[in-house]
PDB file of C-alpha atoms in Angstrom:
ATOM      1  CA  MET W   1      -5.410  36.191  -1.904  1.00  0.00           C
ATOM      2  CA  VAL W   2      -2.800  36.152  -4.712  1.00  0.00           C
ATOM      3  CA  GLN W   3       0.087  36.053  -2.431  1.00  0.00           C
ATOM      4  CA  LYS W   4      -1.291  32.789  -0.572  1.00  0.00           C
ATOM      5  CA  VAL W   5      -2.192  31.033  -3.868  1.00  0.00           C
ATOM      6  CA  SER W   6       1.445  31.920  -5.097  1.00  0.00           C
ATOM      7  CA  ASN W   7       2.958  30.562  -1.655  1.00  0.00           C
ATOM      8  CA  PHE W   8       1.014  27.423  -1.981  1.00  0.00           C
ATOM      9  CA  LYS W   9       2.021  26.891  -5.718  1.00  0.00           C
ATOM     10  CA  THR W  10       5.678  27.692  -4.581  1.00  0.00           C
ATOM     11  CA  ALA W  11       5.256  25.303  -1.415  1.00  0.00           C
ATOM     12  CA  ALA W  12       3.859  22.534  -3.664  1.00  0.00           C
ATOM     13  CA  ALA W  13       6.633  22.832  -6.147  1.00  0.00           C
ATOM     14  CA  TYR W  14       9.284  22.431  -3.433  1.00  0.00           C
ATOM     15  CA  ALA W  15       7.428  19.399  -1.883  1.00  0.00           C
ATOM     16  CA  GLU W  16       6.956  17.638  -5.104  1.00  0.00           C
ATOM     17  CA  ALA W  17      10.553  18.024  -6.169  1.00  0.00           C
ATOM     18  CA  TRP W  18      11.609  16.879  -2.612  1.00  0.00           C
ATOM     19  CA  LEU W  19       9.414  13.787  -2.904  1.00  0.00           C
ATOM     20  CA  GLY W  20      10.788  13.275  -6.365  1.00  0.00           C
ATOM     21  CA  ALA W  21      14.242  13.215  -5.223  1.00  0.00           C
ATOM     22  CA  ALA W  22      13.601  10.757  -2.387  1.00  0.00           C
ATOM     23  CA  LYS W  23      11.882   8.368  -4.746  1.00  0.00           C
ATOM     24  CA  ASP W  24      14.688   8.447  -7.165  1.00  0.00           C
ATOM     25  CA  MET W  25      16.976   7.452  -4.328  1.00  0.00           C
ATOM     26  CA  ASN W  26      14.330   5.029  -3.139  1.00  0.00           C
ATOM     27  CA  ALA W  27      14.478   6.780   0.057  1.00  0.00           C
ATOM     28  CA  GLU W  28      10.812   8.483   0.276  1.00  0.00           C
ATOM     29  CA  ASP W  29       9.788   6.459   3.401  1.00  0.00           C
ATOM     30  CA  ALA W  30      12.965   7.590   5.212  1.00  0.00           C
ATOM     31  CA  VAL W  31      12.574  11.175   3.935  1.00  0.00           C
ATOM     32  CA  PHE W  32       8.985  10.917   4.859  1.00  0.00           C
ATOM     33  CA  GLU W  33      10.038  10.375   8.751  1.00  0.00           C
ATOM     34  CA  GLU W  34      12.212  13.290   8.552  1.00  0.00           C
ATOM     35  CA  VAL W  35       9.544  15.540   6.878  1.00  0.00           C
ATOM     36  CA  LYS W  36       7.031  14.449   9.652  1.00  0.00           C
ATOM     37  CA  ALA W  37       9.877  15.343  12.492  1.00  0.00           C
ATOM     38  CA  LEU W  38      10.650  18.632  10.727  1.00  0.00           C
ATOM     39  CA  LYS W  39       6.853  19.583  10.436  1.00  0.00           C
ATOM     40  CA  SER W  40       6.471  18.831  14.265  1.00  0.00           C
ATOM     41  CA  GLY W  41       9.526  20.699  15.203  1.00  0.00           C
ATOM     42  CA  ILE W  42       8.518  23.758  13.062  1.00  0.00           C
ATOM     43  CA  SER W  43       5.254  23.951  14.963  1.00  0.00           C
ATOM     44  CA  GLU W  44       6.841  23.280  18.436  1.00  0.00           C
ATOM     45  CA  ILE W  45       9.534  26.118  17.983  1.00  0.00           C
ATOM     46  CA  ALA W  46       7.372  28.297  15.698  1.00  0.00           C
ATOM     47  CA  ALA W  47       9.090  31.449  16.976  1.00  0.00           C
ATOM     48  CA  VAL W  48      12.842  30.019  16.468  1.00  0.00           C
ATOM     49  CA  TRP W  49      11.801  28.998  13.133  1.00  0.00           C
ATOM     50  CA  ASN W  50      10.163  32.271  12.070  1.00  0.00           C
ATOM     51  CA  SER W  51      13.296  34.078  13.291  1.00  0.00           C
ATOM     52  CA  MET W  52      15.463  31.825  11.118  1.00  0.00           C
ATOM     53  CA  ALA W  53      13.141  32.329   8.238  1.00  0.00           C
ATOM     54  CA  SER W  54      13.403  36.030   8.450  1.00  0.00           C
ATOM     55  CA  PRO W  55      14.742  38.108   5.452  1.00  0.00           C
ATOM     56  CA  ILE W  56      17.075  39.590   7.961  1.00  0.00           C
ATOM     57  CA  GLU W  57      18.977  36.475   8.747  1.00  0.00           C
ATOM     58  CA  SER W  58      22.033  36.210   6.290  1.00  0.00           C
ATOM     59  CA  THR W  59      21.669  33.246   4.086  1.00  0.00           C
ATOM     60  CA  THR W  60      24.964  32.131   5.246  1.00  0.00           C
ATOM     61  CA  ASP W  61      23.872  31.961   8.676  1.00  0.00           C
ATOM     62  CA  LYS W  62      20.737  30.029   7.726  1.00  0.00           C
ATOM     63  CA  LEU W  63      23.193  27.533   5.797  1.00  0.00           C
ATOM     64  CA  LYS W  64      25.220  27.130   9.001  1.00  0.00           C
ATOM     65  CA  VAL W  65      22.075  26.400  11.060  1.00  0.00           C
ATOM     66  CA  ILE W  66      20.998  23.506   8.448  1.00  0.00           C
ATOM     67  CA  ALA W  67      24.640  22.202   8.283  1.00  0.00           C
ATOM     68  CA  GLY W  68      24.400  21.766  12.005  1.00  0.00           C
ATOM     69  CA  LEU W  69      20.857  20.569  11.963  1.00  0.00           C
ATOM     70  CA  GLN W  70      21.930  17.956   9.438  1.00  0.00           C
ATOM     71  CA  LYS W  71      24.951  16.745  11.715  1.00  0.00           C
ATOM     72  CA  LYS W  72      22.897  16.800  15.039  1.00  0.00           C
ATOM     73  CA  VAL W  73      19.772  14.784  13.934  1.00  0.00           C
ATOM     74  CA  HIS W  74      21.298  12.868  11.093  1.00  0.00           C
ATOM     75  CA  LEU W  75      19.459  14.354   8.085  1.00  0.00           C
ATOM     76  CA  SER W  76      19.668  12.800   4.941  1.00  0.00           C
ATOM     77  CA  ASP W  77      21.467  14.437   2.218  1.00  0.00           C
ATOM     78  CA  ILE W  78      18.172  14.907   0.206  1.00  0.00           C
ATOM     79  CA  THR W  79      16.342  16.715   3.087  1.00  0.00           C
ATOM     80  CA  ALA W  80      19.568  18.783   3.794  1.00  0.00           C
ATOM     81  CA  GLN W  81      20.247  19.845   0.295  1.00  0.00           C
ATOM     82  CA  THR W  82      16.166  20.534   0.102  1.00  0.00           C
ATOM     83  CA  LEU W  83      16.400  22.950   3.156  1.00  0.00           C
ATOM     84  CA  LYS W  84      19.705  24.532   1.510  1.00  0.00           C
ATOM     85  CA  LEU W  85      17.684  25.349  -1.559  1.00  0.00           C
ATOM     86  CA  VAL W  86      14.622  26.612   0.428  1.00  0.00           C
ATOM     87  CA  ALA W  87      16.923  28.872   2.363  1.00  0.00           C
ATOM     88  CA  GLU W  88      19.147  30.089  -0.487  1.00  0.00           C
ATOM     89  CA  ASN W  89      15.705  31.046  -2.247  1.00  0.00           C
ATOM     90  CA  ASN W  90      14.569  32.889   0.984  1.00  0.00           C
ATOM     91  CA  ARG W  91      11.585  30.573   1.363  1.00  0.00           C
ATOM     92  CA  LEU W  92      12.034  29.253   4.794  1.00  0.00           C
ATOM     93  CA  LYS W  93       8.974  30.668   5.866  1.00  0.00           C
ATOM     94  CA  LEU W  94       7.004  28.391   3.419  1.00  0.00           C
ATOM     95  CA  MET W  95       8.476  25.235   5.243  1.00  0.00           C
ATOM     96  CA  PRO W  96       5.272  24.653   7.325  1.00  0.00           C
ATOM     97  CA  LEU W  97       3.336  24.630   3.908  1.00  0.00           C
ATOM     98  CA  ILE W  98       6.141  22.629   2.138  1.00  0.00           C
ATOM     99  CA  THR W  99       6.042  20.004   4.710  1.00  0.00           C
ATOM    100  CA  GLU W 100       2.252  19.730   4.915  1.00  0.00           C
ATOM    101  CA  GLU W 101       2.264  19.322   1.071  1.00  0.00           C
ATOM    102  CA  PHE W 102       5.092  16.824   0.998  1.00  0.00           C
ATOM    103  CA  VAL W 103       2.953  14.421   3.738  1.00  0.00           C
ATOM    104  CA  ARG W 104      -0.339  15.034   1.312  1.00  0.00           C
ATOM    105  CA  LEU W 105       1.927  13.815  -1.660  1.00  0.00           C
ATOM    106  CA  TYR W 106       3.400  10.954   0.000  1.00  0.00           C
ATOM    107  CA  TYR W 107       0.024   9.666   1.509  1.00  0.00           C
ATOM    108  CA  GLN W 108      -1.403  10.244  -2.199  1.00  0.00           C
ATOM    109  CA  ASP W 109       1.350   8.283  -3.782  1.00  0.00           C
ATOM    110  CA  LYS W 110       1.027   5.507  -1.214  1.00  0.00           C
ATOM    111  CA  GLY W 111      -2.637   5.368  -1.616  1.00  0.00           C
ATOM    112  CA  ILE W 112      -3.129   6.338   1.901  1.00  0.00           C
ATOM    113  CA  THR W 113      -6.295   8.558   3.276  1.00  0.00           C
ATOM    114  CA  GLU W 114      -5.475  11.058   5.879  1.00  0.00           C
ATOM    115  CA  VAL W 115      -8.283  11.603   8.402  1.00  0.00           C
ATOM    116  CA  PHE W 116      -8.582  14.004  10.889  1.00  0.00           C
ATOM    117  CA  ALA W 117     -10.542  13.261  14.097  1.00  0.00           C
ATOM    118  CA  GLU W 118     -11.448  15.809  16.683  1.00  0.00           C
ATOM    119  CA  SER W 119     -13.000  14.701  20.303  1.00  0.00           C
ATOM    120  CA  ALA W 120     -13.524  16.724  23.383  1.00  0.00           C
ATOM    121  CA  VAL W 121     -11.252  14.145  25.299  1.00  0.00           C
ATOM    122  CA  GLU W 122      -8.326  11.830  24.139  1.00  0.00           C
ATOM    123  CA  LEU W 123      -9.820   8.736  22.780  1.00  0.00           C
ATOM    124  CA  ALA W 124      -9.019   5.212  24.292  1.00  0.00           C
ATOM    125  CA  ASP W 125      -6.827   3.143  22.148  1.00  0.00           C
ATOM    126  CA  GLU W 126     -10.013   0.688  21.680  1.00  0.00           C
ATOM    127  CA  GLN W 127     -11.857   3.578  20.353  1.00  0.00           C
ATOM    128  CA  LYS W 128      -8.961   4.551  17.771  1.00  0.00           C
ATOM    129  CA  ALA W 129      -8.583   1.158  16.517  1.00  0.00           C
ATOM    130  CA  LYS W 130     -12.476   0.869  16.133  1.00  0.00           C
ATOM    131  CA  LEU W 131     -12.344   4.219  14.348  1.00  0.00           C
ATOM    132  CA  GLU W 132      -9.346   3.106  12.307  1.00  0.00           C
ATOM    133  CA  LYS W 133     -10.979  -0.158  11.097  1.00  0.00           C
ATOM    134  CA  ILE W 134     -14.342   1.747  10.288  1.00  0.00           C
ATOM    135  CA  MET W 135     -12.415   4.215   8.160  1.00  0.00           C
ATOM    136  CA  THR W 136     -10.462   1.641   6.375  1.00  0.00           C
ATOM    137  CA  GLN W 137     -13.436  -0.310   5.523  1.00  0.00           C
ATOM    138  CA  LYS W 138     -15.655   2.622   4.330  1.00  0.00           C
ATOM    139  CA  LEU W 139     -12.755   4.289   2.360  1.00  0.00           C
ATOM    140  CA  LYS W 140     -11.420   1.017   0.957  1.00  0.00           C
ATOM    141  CA  THR W 141      -7.960   2.330   1.413  1.00  0.00           C
ATOM    142  CA  PRO W 142      -5.303   2.392   4.299  1.00  0.00           C
ATOM    143  CA  VAL W 143      -5.734   5.278   6.604  1.00  0.00           C
ATOM    144  CA  VAL W 144      -3.730   7.622   8.619  1.00  0.00           C
ATOM    145  CA  ILE W 145      -5.610   9.285  11.497  1.00  0.00           C
ATOM    146  CA  ASN W 146      -4.670  12.557  12.992  1.00  0.00           C
ATOM    147  CA  TYR W 147      -6.346  13.026  16.442  1.00  0.00           C
ATOM    148  CA  ALA W 148      -6.984  16.448  17.913  1.00  0.00           C
ATOM    149  CA  VAL W 149      -8.377  16.995  21.578  1.00  0.00           C
ATOM    150  CA  LYS W 150     -10.610  20.037  21.300  1.00  0.00           C
ATOM    151  CA  PRO W 151     -12.428  20.529  24.667  1.00  0.00           C
ATOM    152  CA  GLU W 152     -14.872  23.076  22.703  1.00  0.00           C
ATOM    153  CA  VAL W 153     -16.718  20.123  20.962  1.00  0.00           C
ATOM    154  CA  LEU W 154     -17.885  19.201  24.308  1.00  0.00           C
ATOM    155  CA  GLY W 155     -18.444  15.515  23.268  1.00  0.00           C
ATOM    156  CA  GLY W 156     -19.024  13.318  20.464  1.00  0.00           C
ATOM    157  CA  LEU W 157     -16.543  13.150  17.450  1.00  0.00           C
ATOM    158  CA  ALA W 158     -15.837  14.973  14.310  1.00  0.00           C
ATOM    159  CA  VAL W 159     -14.216  13.135  11.410  1.00  0.00           C
ATOM    160  CA  LYS W 160     -12.627  14.920   8.452  1.00  0.00           C
ATOM    161  CA  PHE W 161     -11.042  13.284   5.076  1.00  0.00           C
ATOM    162  CA  GLY W 162     -10.770  14.903   1.789  1.00  0.00           C
ATOM    163  CA  SER W 163     -13.736  17.177   0.978  1.00  0.00           C
ATOM    164  CA  TYR W 164     -15.909  15.249   3.373  1.00  0.00           C
ATOM    165  CA  GLN W 165     -16.831  16.167   7.080  1.00  0.00           C
ATOM    166  CA  VAL W 166     -18.743  14.022   9.438  1.00  0.00           C
ATOM    167  CA  ASP W 167     -19.682  16.281  12.424  1.00  0.00           C
ATOM    168  CA  ASP W 168     -21.255  14.250  15.476  1.00  0.00           C
ATOM    169  CA  THR W 169     -20.131  16.667  18.106  1.00  0.00           C
ATOM    170  CA  VAL W 170     -22.551  18.124  20.838  1.00  0.00           C
ATOM    171  CA  LYS W 171     -21.291  21.396  19.965  1.00  0.00           C
ATOM    172  CA  SER W 172     -22.621  21.036  16.240  1.00  0.00           C
ATOM    173  CA  LYS W 173     -25.877  19.665  17.678  1.00  0.00           C
ATOM    174  CA  LEU W 174     -26.258  22.792  19.985  1.00  0.00           C
ATOM    175  CA  MET W 175     -25.569  25.134  16.924  1.00  0.00           C
ATOM    176  CA  GLU W 176     -28.219  23.479  14.937  1.00  0.00           C
ATOM    177  CA  LEU W 177     -30.614  23.754  17.970  1.00  0.00           C
ATOM    178  CA  GLU W 178     -29.756  27.268  18.172  1.00  0.00           C
ATOM    179  CA  LYS W 179     -30.419  27.977  14.428  1.00  0.00           C
ATOM    180  CA  LEU W 180     -33.821  26.219  14.762  1.00  0.00           C
ATOM    181  CA  LEU W 181     -34.859  27.962  17.647  1.00  0.00           C
ATOM    182  CA  THR W 182     -33.949  31.511  16.227  1.00  0.00           C
ATOM    183  CA  LYS W 183     -35.456  30.603  12.856  1.00  0.00           C
ATOM    184  CA  GLU W 184     -38.991  29.904  14.894  1.00  0.00           C
ATOM    185  CA  ASN W 185     -38.832  33.367  16.568  1.00  0.00           C
TER     186      ASN W 185
END
């Protein structure tokens, strides 16, 4: 547990410094887009990323990969320097946490509420627009909704934001029914 808290604090410090550097250069929106792409890329190629983040890999090799990445996808100097610093300090394994915290800090700075919605099937565009409108009105802030399709919810919708959760899924209703039935016996 201590290690996880320490990792989170370390990741938060990198994310805060990264966002601060981007804001100093008036480039936070562009860097935010890079961070989202990195976050997505890291999760899509987790095995490759974990290999590069391994302490067995030399820092020199890691820096070469980052330099190549900077040229290939045209990373900003801010992002490239952050990645180099993270690599030099042997913290590349924390990049998923760092990027997640960067996104959270960016949204907080912009006054945006991040919402997570789970459904059994992909929501139609009209449903997404309606949910966004409702959440914006209820929260009185702009929202960004992250959708996830999870067949195990069976039907309905689960919505999470901040420390709140609204779970109107068939799965949760069946679980409540099961608790009720087992309590009576």
